[in-house]
Coordinates of C-alpha atoms (C1' of nucleotides) in Angstrom, one line a residue:
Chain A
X1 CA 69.0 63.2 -1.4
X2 CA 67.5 66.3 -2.1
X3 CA 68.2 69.9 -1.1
X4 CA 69.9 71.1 -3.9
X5 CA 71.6 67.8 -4.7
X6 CA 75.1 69.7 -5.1
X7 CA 76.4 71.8 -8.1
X8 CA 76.7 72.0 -11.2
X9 CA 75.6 68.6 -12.7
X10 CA 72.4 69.0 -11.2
X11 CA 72.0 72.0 -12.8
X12 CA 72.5 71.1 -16.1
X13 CA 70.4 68.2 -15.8
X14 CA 67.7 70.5 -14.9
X15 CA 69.0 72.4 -17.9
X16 CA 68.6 69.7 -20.7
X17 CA 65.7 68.3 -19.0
X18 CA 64.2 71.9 -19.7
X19 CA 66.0 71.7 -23.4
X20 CA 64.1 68.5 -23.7
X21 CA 60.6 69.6 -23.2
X22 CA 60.8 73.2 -25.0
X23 CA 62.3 71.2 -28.4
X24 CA 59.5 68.6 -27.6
X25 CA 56.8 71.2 -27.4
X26 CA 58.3 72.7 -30.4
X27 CA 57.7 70.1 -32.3
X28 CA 54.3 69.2 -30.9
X29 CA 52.8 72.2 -32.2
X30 CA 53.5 71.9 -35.3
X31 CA 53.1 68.1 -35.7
X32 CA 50.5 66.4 -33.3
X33 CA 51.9 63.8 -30.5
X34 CA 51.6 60.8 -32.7
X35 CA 54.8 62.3 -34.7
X36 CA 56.6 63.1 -32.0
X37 CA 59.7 61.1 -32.0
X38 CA 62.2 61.0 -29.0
X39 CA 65.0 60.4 -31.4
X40 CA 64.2 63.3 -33.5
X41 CA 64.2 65.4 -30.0
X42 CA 67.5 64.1 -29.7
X43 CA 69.1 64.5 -32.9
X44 CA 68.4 68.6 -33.2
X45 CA 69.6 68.8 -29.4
X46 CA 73.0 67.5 -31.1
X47 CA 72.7 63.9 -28.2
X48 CA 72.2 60.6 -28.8
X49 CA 68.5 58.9 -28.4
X50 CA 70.1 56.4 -26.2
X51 CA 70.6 59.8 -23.8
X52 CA 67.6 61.5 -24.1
X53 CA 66.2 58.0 -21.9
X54 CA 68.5 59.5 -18.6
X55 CA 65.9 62.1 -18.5
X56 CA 62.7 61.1 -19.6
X57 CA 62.6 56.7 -18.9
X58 CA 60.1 56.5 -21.7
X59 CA 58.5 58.5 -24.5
X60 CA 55.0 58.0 -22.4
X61 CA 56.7 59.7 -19.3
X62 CA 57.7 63.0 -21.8
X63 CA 54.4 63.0 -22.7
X64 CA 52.9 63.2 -19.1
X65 CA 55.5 65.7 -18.2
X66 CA 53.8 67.7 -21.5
X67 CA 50.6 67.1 -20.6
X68 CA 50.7 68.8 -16.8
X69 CA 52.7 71.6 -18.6
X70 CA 49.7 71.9 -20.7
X71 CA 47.1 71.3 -17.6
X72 CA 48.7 74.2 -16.4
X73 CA 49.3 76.8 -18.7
X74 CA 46.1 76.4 -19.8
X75 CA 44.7 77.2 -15.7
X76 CA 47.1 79.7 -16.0
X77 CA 45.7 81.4 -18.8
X78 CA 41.8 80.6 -17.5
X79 CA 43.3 82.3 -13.8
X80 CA 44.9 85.1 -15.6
X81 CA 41.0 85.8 -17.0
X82 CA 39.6 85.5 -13.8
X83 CA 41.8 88.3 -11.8
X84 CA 41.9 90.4 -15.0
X85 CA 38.0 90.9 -14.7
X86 CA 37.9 91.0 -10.7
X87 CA 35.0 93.4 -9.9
X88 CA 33.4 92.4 -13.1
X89 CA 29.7 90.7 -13.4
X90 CA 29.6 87.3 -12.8
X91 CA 27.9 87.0 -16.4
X92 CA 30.6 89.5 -17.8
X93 CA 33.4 87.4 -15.8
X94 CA 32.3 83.9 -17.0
X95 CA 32.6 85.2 -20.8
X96 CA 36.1 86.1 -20.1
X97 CA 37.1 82.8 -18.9
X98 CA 35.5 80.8 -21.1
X99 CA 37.2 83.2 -24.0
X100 CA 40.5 82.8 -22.6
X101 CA 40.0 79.3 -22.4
X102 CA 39.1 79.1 -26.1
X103 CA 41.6 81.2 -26.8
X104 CA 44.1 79.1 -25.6
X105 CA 42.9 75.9 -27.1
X106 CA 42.9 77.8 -30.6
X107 CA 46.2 78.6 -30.4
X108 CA 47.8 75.2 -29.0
X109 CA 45.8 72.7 -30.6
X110 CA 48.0 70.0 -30.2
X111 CA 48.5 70.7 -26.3
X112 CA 44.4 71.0 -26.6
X113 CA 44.5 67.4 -28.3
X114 CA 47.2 66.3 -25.5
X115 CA 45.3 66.5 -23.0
X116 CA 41.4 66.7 -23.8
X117 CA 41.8 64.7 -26.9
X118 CA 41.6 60.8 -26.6
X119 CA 44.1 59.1 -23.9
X120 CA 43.3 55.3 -25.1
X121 CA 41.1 53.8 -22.4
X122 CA 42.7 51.4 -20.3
X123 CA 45.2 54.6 -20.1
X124 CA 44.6 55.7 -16.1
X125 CA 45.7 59.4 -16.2
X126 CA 48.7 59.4 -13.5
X127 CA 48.0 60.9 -10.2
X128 CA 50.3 63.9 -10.6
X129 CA 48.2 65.2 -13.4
X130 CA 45.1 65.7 -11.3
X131 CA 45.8 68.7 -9.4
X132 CA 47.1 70.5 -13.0
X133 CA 44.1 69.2 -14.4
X134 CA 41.7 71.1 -11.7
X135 CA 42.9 74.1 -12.3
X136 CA 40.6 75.4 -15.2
X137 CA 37.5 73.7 -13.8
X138 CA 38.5 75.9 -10.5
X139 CA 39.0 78.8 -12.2
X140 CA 35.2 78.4 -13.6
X141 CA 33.9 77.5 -10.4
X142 CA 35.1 80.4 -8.7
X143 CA 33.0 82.7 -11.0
X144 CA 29.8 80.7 -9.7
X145 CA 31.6 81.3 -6.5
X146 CA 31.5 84.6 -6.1
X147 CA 28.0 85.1 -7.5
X148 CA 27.1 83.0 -5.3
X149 CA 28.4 85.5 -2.5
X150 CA 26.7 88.0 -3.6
X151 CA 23.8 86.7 -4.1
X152 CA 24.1 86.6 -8.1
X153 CA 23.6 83.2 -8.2
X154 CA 20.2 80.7 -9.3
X155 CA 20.9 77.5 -7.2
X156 CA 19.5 75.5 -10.3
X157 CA 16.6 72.3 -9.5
X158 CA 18.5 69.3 -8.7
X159 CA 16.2 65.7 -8.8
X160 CA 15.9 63.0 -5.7
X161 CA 18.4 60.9 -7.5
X162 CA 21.0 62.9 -7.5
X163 CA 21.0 64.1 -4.3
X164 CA 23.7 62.0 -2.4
X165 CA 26.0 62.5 -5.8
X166 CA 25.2 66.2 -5.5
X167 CA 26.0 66.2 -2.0
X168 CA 29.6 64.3 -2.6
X169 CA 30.7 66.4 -5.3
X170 CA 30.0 69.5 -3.1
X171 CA 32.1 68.2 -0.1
X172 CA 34.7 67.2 -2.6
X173 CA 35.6 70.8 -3.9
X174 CA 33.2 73.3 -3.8
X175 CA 31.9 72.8 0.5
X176 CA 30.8 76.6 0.5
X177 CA 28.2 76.3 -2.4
X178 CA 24.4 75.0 -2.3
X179 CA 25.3 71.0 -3.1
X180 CA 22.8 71.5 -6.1
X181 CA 25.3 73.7 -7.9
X182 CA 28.2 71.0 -8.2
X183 CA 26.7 68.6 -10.9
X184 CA 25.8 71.7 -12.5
X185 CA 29.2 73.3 -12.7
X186 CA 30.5 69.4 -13.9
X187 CA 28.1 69.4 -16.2
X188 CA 29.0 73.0 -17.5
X189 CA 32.7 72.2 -17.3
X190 CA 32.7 69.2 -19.7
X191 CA 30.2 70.9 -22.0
X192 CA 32.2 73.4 -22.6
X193 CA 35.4 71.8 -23.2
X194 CA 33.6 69.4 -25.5
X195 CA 32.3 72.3 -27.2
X196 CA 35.6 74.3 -27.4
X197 CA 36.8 70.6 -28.6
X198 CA 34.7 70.2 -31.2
X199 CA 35.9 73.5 -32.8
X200 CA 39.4 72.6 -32.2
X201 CA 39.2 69.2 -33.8
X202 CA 37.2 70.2 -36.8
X203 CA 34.2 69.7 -36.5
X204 CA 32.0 72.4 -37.0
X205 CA 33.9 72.9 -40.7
X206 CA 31.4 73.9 -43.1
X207 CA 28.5 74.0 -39.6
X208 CA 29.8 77.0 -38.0
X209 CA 31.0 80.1 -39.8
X210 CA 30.6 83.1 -37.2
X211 CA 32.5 81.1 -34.3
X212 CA 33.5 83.8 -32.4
X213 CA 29.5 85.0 -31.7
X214 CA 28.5 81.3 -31.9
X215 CA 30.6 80.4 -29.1
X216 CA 29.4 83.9 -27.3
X217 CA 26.0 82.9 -27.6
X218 CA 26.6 79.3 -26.1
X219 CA 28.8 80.2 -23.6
X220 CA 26.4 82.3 -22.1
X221 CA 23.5 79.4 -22.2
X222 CA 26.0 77.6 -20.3
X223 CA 25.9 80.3 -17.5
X224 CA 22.4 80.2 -17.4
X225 CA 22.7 76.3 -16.7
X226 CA 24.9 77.0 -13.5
X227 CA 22.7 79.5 -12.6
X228 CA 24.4 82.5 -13.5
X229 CA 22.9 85.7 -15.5
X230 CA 24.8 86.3 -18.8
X231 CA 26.5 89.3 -19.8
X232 CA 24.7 89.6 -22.7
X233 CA 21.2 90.2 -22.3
X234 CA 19.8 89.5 -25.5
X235 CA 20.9 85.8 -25.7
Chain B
X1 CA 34.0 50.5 -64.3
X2 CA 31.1 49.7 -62.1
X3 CA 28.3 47.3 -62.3
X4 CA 29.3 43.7 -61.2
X5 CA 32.3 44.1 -62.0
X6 CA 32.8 40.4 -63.0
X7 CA 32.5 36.8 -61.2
X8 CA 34.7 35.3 -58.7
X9 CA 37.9 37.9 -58.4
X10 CA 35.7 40.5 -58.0
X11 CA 33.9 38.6 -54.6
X12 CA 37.3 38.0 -53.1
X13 CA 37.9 41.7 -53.1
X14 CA 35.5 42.4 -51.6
X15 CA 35.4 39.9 -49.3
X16 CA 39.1 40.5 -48.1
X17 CA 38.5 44.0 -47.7
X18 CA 35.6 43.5 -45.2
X19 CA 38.1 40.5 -43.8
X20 CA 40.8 43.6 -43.5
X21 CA 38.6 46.4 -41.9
X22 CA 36.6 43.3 -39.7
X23 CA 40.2 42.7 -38.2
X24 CA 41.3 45.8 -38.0
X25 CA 38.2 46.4 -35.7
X26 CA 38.6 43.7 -33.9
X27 CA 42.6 45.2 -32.9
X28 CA 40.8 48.8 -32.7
X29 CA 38.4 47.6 -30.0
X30 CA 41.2 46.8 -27.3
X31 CA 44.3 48.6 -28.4
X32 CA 43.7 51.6 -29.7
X33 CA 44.1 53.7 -32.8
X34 CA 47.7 54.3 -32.1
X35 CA 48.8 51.0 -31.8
X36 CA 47.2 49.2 -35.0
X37 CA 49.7 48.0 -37.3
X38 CA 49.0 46.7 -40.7
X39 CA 51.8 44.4 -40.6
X40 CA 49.8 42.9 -37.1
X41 CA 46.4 43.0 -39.6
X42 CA 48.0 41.2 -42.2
X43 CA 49.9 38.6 -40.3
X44 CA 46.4 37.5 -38.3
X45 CA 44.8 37.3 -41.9
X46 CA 48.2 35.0 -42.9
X47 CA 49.2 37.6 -45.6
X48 CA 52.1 39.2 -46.5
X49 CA 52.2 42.6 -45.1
X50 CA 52.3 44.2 -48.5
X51 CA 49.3 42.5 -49.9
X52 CA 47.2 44.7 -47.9
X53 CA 48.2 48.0 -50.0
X54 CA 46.1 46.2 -52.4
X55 CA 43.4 47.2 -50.3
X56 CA 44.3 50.2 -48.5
X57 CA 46.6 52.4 -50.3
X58 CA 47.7 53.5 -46.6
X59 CA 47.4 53.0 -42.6
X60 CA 45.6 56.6 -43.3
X61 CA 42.9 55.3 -45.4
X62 CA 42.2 52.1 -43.7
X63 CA 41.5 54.8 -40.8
X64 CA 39.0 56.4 -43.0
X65 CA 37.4 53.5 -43.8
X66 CA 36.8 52.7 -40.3
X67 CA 36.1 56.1 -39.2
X68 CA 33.0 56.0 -41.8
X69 CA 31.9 52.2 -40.3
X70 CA 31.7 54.1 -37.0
X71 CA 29.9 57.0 -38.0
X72 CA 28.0 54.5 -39.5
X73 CA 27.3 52.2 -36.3
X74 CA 26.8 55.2 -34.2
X75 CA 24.4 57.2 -36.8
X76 CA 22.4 53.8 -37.1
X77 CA 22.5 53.2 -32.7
X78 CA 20.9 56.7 -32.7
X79 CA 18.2 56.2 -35.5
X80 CA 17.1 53.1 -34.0
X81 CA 16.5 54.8 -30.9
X82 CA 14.6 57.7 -32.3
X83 CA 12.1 54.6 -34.5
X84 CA 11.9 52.8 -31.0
X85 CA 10.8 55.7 -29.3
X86 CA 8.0 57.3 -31.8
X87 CA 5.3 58.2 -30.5
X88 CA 6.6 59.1 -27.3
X89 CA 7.0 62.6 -26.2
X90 CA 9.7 65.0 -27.4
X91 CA 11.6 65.0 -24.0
X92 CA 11.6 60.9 -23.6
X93 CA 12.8 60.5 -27.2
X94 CA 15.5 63.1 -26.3
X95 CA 16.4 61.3 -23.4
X96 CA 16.4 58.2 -25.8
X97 CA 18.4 59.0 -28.4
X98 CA 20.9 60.9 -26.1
X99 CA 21.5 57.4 -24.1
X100 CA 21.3 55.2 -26.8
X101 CA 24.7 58.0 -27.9
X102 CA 26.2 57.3 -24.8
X103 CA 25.8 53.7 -24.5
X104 CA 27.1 53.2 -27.8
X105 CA 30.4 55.2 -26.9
X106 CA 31.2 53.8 -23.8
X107 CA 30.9 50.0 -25.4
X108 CA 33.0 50.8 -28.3
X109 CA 35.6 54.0 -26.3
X110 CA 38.4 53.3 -29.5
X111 CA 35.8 53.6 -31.8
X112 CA 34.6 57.1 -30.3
X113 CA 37.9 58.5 -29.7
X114 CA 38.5 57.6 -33.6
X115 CA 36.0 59.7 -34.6
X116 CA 35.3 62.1 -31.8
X117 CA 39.0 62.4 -30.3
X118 CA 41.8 64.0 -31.5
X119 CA 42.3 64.5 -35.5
X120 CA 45.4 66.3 -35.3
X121 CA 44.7 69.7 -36.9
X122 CA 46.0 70.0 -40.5
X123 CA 44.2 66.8 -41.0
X124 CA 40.9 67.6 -43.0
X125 CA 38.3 64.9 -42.8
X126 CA 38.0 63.4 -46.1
X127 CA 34.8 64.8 -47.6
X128 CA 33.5 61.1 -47.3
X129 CA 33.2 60.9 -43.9
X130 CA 30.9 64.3 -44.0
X131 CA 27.8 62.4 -44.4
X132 CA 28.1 59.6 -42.1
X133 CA 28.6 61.8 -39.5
X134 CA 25.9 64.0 -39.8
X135 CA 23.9 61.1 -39.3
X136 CA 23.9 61.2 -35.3
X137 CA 23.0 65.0 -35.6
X138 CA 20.0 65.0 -37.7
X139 CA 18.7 61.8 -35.1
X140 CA 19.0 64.6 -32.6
X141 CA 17.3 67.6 -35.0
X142 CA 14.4 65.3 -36.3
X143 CA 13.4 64.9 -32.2
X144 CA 13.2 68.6 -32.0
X145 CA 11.4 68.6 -35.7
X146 CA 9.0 66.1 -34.0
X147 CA 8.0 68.7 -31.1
X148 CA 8.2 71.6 -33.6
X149 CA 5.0 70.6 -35.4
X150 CA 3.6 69.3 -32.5
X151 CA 3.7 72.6 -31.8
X152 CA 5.5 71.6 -28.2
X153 CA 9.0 73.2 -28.8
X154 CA 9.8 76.7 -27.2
X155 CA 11.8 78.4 -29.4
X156 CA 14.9 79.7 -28.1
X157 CA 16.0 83.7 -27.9
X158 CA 19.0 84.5 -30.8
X159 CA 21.3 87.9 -30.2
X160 CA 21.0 89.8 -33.3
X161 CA 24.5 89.0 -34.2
X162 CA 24.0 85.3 -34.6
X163 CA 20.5 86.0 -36.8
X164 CA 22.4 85.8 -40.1
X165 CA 24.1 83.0 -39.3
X166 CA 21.1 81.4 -38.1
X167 CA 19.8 81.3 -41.4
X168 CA 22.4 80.4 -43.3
X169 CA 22.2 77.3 -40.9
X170 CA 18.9 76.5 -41.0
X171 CA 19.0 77.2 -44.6
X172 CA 21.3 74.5 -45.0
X173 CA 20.5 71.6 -42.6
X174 CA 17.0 72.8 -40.6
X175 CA 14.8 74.7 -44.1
X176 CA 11.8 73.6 -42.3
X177 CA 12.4 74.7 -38.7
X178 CA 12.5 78.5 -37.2
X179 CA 16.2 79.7 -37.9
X180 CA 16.6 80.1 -34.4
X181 CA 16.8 76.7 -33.5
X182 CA 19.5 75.6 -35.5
X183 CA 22.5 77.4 -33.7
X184 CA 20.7 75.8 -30.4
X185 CA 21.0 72.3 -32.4
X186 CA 24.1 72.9 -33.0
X187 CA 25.4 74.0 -29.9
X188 CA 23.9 71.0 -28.3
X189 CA 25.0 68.6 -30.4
X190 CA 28.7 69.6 -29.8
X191 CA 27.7 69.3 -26.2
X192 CA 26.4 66.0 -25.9
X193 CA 29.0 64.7 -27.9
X194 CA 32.0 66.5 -25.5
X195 CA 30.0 65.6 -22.6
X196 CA 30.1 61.7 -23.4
X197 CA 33.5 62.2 -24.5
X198 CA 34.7 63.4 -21.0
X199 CA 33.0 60.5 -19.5
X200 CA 34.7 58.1 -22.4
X201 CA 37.9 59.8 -22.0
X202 CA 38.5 59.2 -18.1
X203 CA 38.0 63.1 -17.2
X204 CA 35.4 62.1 -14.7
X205 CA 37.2 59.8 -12.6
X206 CA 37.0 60.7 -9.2
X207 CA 34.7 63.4 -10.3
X208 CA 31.5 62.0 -11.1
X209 CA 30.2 58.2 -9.7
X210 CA 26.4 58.3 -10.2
X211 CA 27.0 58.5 -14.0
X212 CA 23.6 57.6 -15.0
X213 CA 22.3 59.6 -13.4
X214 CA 24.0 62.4 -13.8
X215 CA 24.1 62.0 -17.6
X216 CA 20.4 61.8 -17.3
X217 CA 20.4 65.2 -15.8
X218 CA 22.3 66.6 -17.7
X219 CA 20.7 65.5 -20.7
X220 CA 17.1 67.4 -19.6
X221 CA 19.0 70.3 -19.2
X222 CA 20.4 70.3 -22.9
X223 CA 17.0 69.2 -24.0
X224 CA 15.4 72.6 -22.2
X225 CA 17.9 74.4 -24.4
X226 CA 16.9 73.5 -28.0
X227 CA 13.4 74.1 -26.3
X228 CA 12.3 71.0 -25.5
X229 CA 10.3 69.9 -22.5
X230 CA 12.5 67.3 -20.6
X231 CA 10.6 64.1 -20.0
X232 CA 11.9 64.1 -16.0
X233 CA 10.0 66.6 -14.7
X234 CA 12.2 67.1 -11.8
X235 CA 15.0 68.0 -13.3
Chain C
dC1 C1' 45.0 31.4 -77.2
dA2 C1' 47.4 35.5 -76.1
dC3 C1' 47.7 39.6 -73.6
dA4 C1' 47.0 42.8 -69.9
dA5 C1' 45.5 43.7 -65.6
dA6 C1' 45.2 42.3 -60.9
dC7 C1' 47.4 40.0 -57.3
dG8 C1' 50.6 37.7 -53.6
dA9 C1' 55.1 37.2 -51.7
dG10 C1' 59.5 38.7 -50.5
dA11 C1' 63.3 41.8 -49.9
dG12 C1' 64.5 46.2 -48.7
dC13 C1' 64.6 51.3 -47.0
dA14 C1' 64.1 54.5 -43.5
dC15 C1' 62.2 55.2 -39.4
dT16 C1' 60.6 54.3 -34.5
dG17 C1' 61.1 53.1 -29.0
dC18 C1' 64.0 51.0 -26.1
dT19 C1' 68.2 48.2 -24.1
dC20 C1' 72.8 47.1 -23.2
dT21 C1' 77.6 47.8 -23.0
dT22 C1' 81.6 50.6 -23.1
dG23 C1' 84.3 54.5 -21.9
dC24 C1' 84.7 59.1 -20.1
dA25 C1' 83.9 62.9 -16.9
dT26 C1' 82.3 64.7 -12.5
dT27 C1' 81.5 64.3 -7.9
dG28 C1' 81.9 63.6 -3.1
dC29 C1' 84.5 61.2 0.5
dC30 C1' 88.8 60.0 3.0
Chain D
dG1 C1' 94.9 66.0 -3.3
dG2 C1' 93.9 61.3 -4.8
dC3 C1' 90.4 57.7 -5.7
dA4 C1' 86.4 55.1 -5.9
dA5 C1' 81.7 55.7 -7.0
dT6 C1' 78.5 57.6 -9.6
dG7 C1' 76.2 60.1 -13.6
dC8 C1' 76.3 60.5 -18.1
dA9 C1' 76.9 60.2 -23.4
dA10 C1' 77.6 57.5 -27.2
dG11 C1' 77.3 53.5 -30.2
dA12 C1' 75.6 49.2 -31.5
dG13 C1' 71.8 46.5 -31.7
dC14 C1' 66.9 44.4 -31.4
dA15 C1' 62.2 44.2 -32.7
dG16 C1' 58.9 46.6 -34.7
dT17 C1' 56.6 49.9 -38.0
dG18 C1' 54.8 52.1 -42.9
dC19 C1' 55.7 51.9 -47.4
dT20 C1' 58.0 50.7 -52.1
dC21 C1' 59.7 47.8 -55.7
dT22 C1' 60.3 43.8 -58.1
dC23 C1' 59.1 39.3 -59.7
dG24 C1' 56.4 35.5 -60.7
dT25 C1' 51.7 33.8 -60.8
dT26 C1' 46.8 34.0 -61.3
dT27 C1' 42.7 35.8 -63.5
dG28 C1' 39.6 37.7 -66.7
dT29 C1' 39.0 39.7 -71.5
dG30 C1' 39.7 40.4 -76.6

DNA sequence: CACAAACGAGAGCACTGCTCTTGCATTGCC
DNA sequence: GGCAATGCAAGAGCAGTGCTCTCGTTTGTG
């Protein structure tokens, strides 16, 4: 049923179901996903609401298919930071991740909000997200990677009761590092999306002012925690 | 316009808005901020659905007023951890006050993703809601106060491009502490808060299973970088 | 007592997600 | 090439939402 299911209907469907998602992300960054309304899709892509549901079964499915785009332009953008400072220190490298991660999230903060905001509990993020999802905390491990290799890197203190949980997060996705780096680069990785959230969502109005050299500054504590030596030698 | 103002219509008010706002918790607590509906509110309280505009001039401002209670809630959770741990040392209190954070969070998730989660950008918290939520924060800074003039706090390094902003920080929130402390409060704070947030938000499923632990961990490392001495030694 | 303010209820508007039915166009098979 | 099956768009419709307006009623004050 699959092998390029035959002609030209199923590329228009592809077509509108592109149409779709651009008008959707259109209006998502410029309103926030509570506002955005399937019928209002609809009616500036000239169909009927009832039509838009031959593509998309529900308004929660669009959403999903808008969140992995997210998951992955923003790895894409974090990937393209990582190859553009191949060579680079690890220190020097983990700044321009983290940048271009912040970057992104400053200039799509609705996508940001999508999918690091607040899914409702009870809300089990589908399956086909995960892999999208990795692809940022990848890109940050792979700096600790490759310090790692070249023997960069200060496999941090790790206590007894964390051993086994240490142990299983390393087999899990990073099996060529010292287990005690793996809770340290999850630890790492949601601090610094919390932190990059926290600007995004307001809440360091009238706290932070400088936020570019705040966020330098903290970004490069956070390589100290994973055991990496900052760039910048004075912080 | 203030003072009492007068007998028995005056108490009702009153009463039903806390009636309101307690219902509108109770819906928040298992469905979310997305799905609460006034109408819903109002038909559980046996009220015509326009009544409630009496109360709450809008959906927006019923939010607000529950955004504050939870500020509220969590700001008190955390002070009542910090007076049930005086005395102790600087680390354990830390470790106190940062669970007592989390445990609050993951008992009520709707009521941290209302106030932690996504406020769609364009949407600047009402001014009322500033000093509820810097409750939680200054719980955190008056632990590191505590080991300041017990003269136990290391005070963190500061690149000389953060120093003026340093002071205008500490000027306005920290007067009594060294200046360079306050962007390392400040960086914390936004990453303890993003760090129970991931864990609230689903974004360690499959990741991290030891969470106690973990968050334990991860906690002494944030408390090494205000300066404090982290209670668990081995960490 | 009279008057004004506060209040509750109901109807109504514009909007939403979603379903169902009806008719048309395209497709693939014989 | 003709035809049945399928894919698709459109419209009407349901149940629900936030919010407004009006119209009596209740309440407190001069």
């Amino acid at each position: 049923m699959t092998s390029t299911p035959h002609g030209a209907r199923a590329r228009a469907r592809i077509e509108i179901t592109a149409a779709i998602k651009e008008e959707a992300r259109r209006r998502l960054a410029e309103e926030g996903a509570a506002e955005l309304s399937l019928r209002a899709v609809a009616r500036t892509l000239g169909m009927a609401s009832s039509a838009i549901y031959r593509y998309f079964p529900s308004r929660d499915d669009l959403l999903t298919a808008l969140i992995i785009d997210a998951y992955d332009s923003l790895g894409e953008t974090a990937e393209a930071a990582l190859q553009g400072s191949a060579g680079a220190a690890p220190g020097e490298r983990w700044a321009a991740v983290c940048e271009a991660i912040r970057g992104w999230a400053l200039a799509q903060p609705h996508e940001y909000a999508l999918i690091y905001g607040s899914p409702v509990p009870g809300y089990a993020a589908p399956a086909s997200t995960v892999p999208a999802a990795a692809r940022v905390a990848f890109a940050l491990i792979d700096v600790v990677r490759d310090a790692h290799r070249a023997g960069e890197l200060d496999v941090p203190a790790l206590p007894g009761d964390l051993e086994s949980e240490a142990a299983r997060m390393a087999a899990d996705f990073v099996p060529d590092l010292p287990p005690a780096v793996a809770p340290a680069c999850v630890a790492v990785w949601a601090q610094l999306l919390g932190l990059i959230g926290f600007e995004v969502f307001g809440q360091f109005t009238r706290v932070v002012e400088e936020r570019d050299a705040f966020f330098r500054h903290t970004v490069a504590g956070l390589a100290r925690t994973v055991g990496l030596r900052p760039a910048d030698a004075a912080s």
